[in-house]
Short mmCIF file of C-alpha atoms in Angstrom, two decimals:
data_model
loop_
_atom_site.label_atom_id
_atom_site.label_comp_id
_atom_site.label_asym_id
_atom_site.label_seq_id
_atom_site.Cartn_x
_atom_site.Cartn_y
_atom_site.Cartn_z
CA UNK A 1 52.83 -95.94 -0.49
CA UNK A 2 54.55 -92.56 -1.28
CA UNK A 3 55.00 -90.36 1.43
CA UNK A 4 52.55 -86.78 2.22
CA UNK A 5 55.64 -84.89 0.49
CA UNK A 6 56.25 -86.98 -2.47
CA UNK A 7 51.64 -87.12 -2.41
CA UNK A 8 51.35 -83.71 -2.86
CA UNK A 9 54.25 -83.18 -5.20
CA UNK A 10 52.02 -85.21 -7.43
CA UNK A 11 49.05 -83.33 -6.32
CA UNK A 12 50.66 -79.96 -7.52
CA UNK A 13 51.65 -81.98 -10.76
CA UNK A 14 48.39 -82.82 -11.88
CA UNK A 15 47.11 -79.59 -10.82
CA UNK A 16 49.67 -78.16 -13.14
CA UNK A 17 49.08 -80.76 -16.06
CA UNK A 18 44.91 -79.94 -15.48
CA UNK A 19 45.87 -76.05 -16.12
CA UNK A 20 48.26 -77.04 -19.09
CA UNK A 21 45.52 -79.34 -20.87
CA UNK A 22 42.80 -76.91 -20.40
CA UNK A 23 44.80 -74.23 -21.91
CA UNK A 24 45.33 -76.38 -24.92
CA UNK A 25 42.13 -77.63 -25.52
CA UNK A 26 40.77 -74.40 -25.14
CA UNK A 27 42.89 -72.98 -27.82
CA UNK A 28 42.07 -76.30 -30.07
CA UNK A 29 38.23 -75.98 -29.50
CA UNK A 30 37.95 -72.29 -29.75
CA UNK A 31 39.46 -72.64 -32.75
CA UNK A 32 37.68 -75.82 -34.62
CA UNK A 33 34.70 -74.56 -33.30
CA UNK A 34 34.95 -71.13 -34.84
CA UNK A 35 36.24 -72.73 -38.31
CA UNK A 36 33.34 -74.89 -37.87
CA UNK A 37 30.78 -73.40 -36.92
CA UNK A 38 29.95 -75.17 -33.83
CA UNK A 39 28.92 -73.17 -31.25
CA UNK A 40 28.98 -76.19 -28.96
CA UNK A 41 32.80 -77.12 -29.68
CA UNK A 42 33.52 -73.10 -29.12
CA UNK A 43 31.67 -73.26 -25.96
CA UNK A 44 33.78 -76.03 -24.95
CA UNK A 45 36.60 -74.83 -25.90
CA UNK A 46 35.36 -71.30 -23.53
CA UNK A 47 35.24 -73.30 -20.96
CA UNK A 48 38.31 -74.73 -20.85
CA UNK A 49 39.56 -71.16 -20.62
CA UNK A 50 38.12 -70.47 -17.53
CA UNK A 51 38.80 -73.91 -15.43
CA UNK A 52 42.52 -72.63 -16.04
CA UNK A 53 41.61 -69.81 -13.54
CA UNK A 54 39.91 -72.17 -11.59
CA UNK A 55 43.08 -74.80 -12.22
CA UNK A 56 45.51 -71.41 -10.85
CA UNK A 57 43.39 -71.68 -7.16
CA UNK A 58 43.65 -75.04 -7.10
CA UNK A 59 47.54 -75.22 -7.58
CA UNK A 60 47.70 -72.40 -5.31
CA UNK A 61 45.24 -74.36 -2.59
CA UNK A 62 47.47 -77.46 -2.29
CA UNK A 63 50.83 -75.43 -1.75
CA UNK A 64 48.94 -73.76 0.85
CA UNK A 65 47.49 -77.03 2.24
CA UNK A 66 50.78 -78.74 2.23
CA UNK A 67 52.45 -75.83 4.41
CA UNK A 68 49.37 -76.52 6.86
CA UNK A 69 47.04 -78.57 6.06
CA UNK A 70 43.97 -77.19 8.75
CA UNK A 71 44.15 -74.05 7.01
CA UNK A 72 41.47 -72.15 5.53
CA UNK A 73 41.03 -70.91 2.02
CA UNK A 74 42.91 -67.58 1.32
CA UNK A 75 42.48 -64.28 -0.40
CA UNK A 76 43.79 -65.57 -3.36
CA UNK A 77 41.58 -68.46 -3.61
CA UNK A 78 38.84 -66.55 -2.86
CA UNK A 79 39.68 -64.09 -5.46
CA UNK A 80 40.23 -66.87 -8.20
CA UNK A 81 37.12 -68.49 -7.51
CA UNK A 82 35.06 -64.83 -8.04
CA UNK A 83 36.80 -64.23 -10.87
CA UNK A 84 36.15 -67.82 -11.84
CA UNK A 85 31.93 -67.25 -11.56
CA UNK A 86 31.98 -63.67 -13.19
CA UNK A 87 33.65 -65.12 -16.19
CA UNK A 88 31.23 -68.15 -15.99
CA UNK A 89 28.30 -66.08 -15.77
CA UNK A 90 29.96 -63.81 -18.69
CA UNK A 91 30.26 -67.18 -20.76
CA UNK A 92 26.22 -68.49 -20.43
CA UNK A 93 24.92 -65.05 -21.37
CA UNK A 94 26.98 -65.14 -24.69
CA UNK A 95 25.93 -69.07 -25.48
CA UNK A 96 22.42 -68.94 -24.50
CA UNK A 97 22.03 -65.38 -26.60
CA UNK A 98 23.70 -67.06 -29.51
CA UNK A 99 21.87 -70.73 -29.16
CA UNK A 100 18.29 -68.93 -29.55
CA UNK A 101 19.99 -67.28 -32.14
CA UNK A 102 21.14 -70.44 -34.18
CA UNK A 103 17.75 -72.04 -33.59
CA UNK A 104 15.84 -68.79 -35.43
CA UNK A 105 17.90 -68.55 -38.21
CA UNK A 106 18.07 -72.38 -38.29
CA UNK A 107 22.19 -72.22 -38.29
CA UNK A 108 24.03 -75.76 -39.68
CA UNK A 109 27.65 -76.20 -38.23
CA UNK A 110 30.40 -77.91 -41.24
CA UNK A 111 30.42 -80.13 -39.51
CA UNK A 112 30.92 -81.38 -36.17
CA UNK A 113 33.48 -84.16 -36.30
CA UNK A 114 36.21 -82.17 -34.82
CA UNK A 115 34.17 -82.48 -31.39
CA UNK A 116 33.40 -86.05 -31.63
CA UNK A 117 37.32 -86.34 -31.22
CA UNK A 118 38.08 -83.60 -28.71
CA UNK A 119 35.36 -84.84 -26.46
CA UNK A 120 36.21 -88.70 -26.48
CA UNK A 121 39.71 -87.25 -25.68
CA UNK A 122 38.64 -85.18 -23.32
CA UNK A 123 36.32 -87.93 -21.43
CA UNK A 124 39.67 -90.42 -21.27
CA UNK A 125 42.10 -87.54 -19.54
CA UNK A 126 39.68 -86.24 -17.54
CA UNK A 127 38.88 -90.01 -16.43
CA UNK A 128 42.48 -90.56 -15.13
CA UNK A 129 42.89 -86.79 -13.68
CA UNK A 130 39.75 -87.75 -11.62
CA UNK A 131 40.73 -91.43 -10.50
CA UNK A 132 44.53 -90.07 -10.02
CA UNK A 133 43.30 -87.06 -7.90
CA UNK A 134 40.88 -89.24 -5.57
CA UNK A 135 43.93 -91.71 -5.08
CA UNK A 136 45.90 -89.37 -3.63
CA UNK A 137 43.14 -87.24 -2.04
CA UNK A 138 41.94 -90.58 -0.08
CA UNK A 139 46.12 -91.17 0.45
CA UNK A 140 46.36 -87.82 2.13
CA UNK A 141 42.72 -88.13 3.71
CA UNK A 142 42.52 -84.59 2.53
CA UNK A 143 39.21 -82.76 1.56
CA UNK A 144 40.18 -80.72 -0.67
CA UNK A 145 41.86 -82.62 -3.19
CA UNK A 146 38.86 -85.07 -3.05
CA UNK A 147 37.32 -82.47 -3.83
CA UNK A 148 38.85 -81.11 -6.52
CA UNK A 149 38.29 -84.66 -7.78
CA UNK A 150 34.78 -84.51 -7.41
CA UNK A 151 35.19 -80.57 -9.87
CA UNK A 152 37.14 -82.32 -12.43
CA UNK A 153 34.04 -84.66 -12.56
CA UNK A 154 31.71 -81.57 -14.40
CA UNK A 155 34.25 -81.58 -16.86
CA UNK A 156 32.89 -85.17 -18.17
CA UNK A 157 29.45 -84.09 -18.05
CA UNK A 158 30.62 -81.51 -20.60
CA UNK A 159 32.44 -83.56 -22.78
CA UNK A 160 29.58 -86.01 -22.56
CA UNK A 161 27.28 -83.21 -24.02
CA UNK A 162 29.88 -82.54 -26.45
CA UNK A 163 29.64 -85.96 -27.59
CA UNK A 164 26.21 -86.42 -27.62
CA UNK A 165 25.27 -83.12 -29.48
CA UNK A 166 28.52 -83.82 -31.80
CA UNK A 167 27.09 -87.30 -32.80
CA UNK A 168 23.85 -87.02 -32.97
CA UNK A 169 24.26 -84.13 -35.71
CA UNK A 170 27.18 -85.73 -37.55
CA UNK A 171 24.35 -88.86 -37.89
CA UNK A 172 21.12 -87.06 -38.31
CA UNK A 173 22.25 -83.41 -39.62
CA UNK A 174 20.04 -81.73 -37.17
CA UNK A 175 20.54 -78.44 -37.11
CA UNK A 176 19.21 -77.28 -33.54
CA UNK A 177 21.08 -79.98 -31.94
CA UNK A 178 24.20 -78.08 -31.75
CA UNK A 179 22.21 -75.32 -30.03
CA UNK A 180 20.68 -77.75 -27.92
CA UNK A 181 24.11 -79.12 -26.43
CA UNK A 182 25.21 -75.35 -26.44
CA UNK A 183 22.47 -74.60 -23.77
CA UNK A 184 23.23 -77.98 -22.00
CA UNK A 185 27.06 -76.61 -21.59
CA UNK A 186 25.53 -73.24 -20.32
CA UNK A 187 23.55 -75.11 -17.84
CA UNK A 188 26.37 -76.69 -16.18
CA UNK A 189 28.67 -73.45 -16.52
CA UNK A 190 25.90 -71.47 -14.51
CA UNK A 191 25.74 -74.39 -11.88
CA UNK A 192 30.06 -73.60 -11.93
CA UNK A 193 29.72 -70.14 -11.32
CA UNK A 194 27.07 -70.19 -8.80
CA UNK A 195 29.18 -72.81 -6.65
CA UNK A 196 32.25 -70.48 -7.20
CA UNK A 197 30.65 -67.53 -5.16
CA UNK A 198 29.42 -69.98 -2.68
CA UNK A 199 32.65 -71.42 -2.16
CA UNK A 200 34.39 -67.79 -2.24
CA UNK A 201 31.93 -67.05 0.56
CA UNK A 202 32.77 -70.17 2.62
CA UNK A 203 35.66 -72.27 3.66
CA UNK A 204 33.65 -75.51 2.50
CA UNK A 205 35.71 -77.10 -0.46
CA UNK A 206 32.90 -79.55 -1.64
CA UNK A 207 30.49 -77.57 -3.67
CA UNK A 208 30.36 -79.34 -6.91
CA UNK A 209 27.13 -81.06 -8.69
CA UNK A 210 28.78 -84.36 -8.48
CA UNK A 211 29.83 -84.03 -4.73
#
């Protein structure tokens, strides 16, 4: 087995590679999404923006835990995670405003192809981060990188929805489907950004829906 400073050398690296992947499927999604007209695929793709915040604490958190690992969340963690919810919070008022909009004026994305193949993509990396991240979280017995873990977990949910709402209109051409998984996404980002201020109140580090 590696030892605790070769384990959290590849703690910060996937910490680094989670901030680097979100960043580019954010700018991917956002993108497709727009072109697309699927306001599921730009929510997505929204998202991803703001786990990179969330990804920037995290980093942060395990060169602070491998200094000393009994101590307690910082400033800047604390900050991150705020800033984290607000922008949350910020996100699900835009999708849900927009969703009931789709659904009056009975919107149709293109198509919706582009998120069948970001979201199976998605589901497979975030997979390994997850089973990587509990590896060396259970190596290193420490809670907060089994925690993080547990985060990265939410992440599936939303590419499940992705892939649900994605397939289900490429098959059916539905057109309130893509609204539908829209509102699913905003769902899960509100549970995010309520956790974040609980966790930014707190020194507890598991907080998320699949702990």
């Amino acid at each position: 087995m590696p030892d605790t400073k070769q384990l959290y050398k590849i703690a910060f690296g996937l910490a680094i590679f989670t901030i680097v992947y979100n960043i580019a499927e954010g700018v991917v999604s956002t993108f497709l999404g727009f072109e697309d007209e699927s306001l599921t695929l730009f929510g997505f793709g929204s998202d991803s923006f703001i786990e990179v915040i969330s990804g920037l604490g995290i980093a942060h958190m395990i060169i602070r835990i491998k200094k000393n690992p009994d101590s307690k969340r910082d400033d800047f963690e604390r900050t991150a995670l705020k800033v984290t919810g607000y922008a949350f919070y910020l996100l699900v008022i835009g999708l849900v405003i927009t969703s009931f909009y789709n659904i009056w004026i009975d919107h149709k994305p293109i198509t919706t192809f582009w998120g069948l193949i970001i979201s199976v993509l998605s589901i497979l990396v975030m997979w390994i981060l997850v089973a990587w991240k509990r590896k060396v979280g259970n190596q290193l017995n420490s809670e907060p990188i089994l925690a993080d873990a547990n985060c990265t977990m939410v992440c599936i949910y939303m590419s499940v929805i992705l892939l649900l709402s994605s397939g289900i209109y490429e098959l059916f051409q539905i057109s309130y489907i893509d609204s539908i998984g829209t509102l699913a996404l905003s769902y899960f980002a509100f549970k995010e950004g309520k956790e974040c201020f609980e966790k930014a109140k707190s020194d507890k580090y598991c907080g998320c829906i699949s702990c």
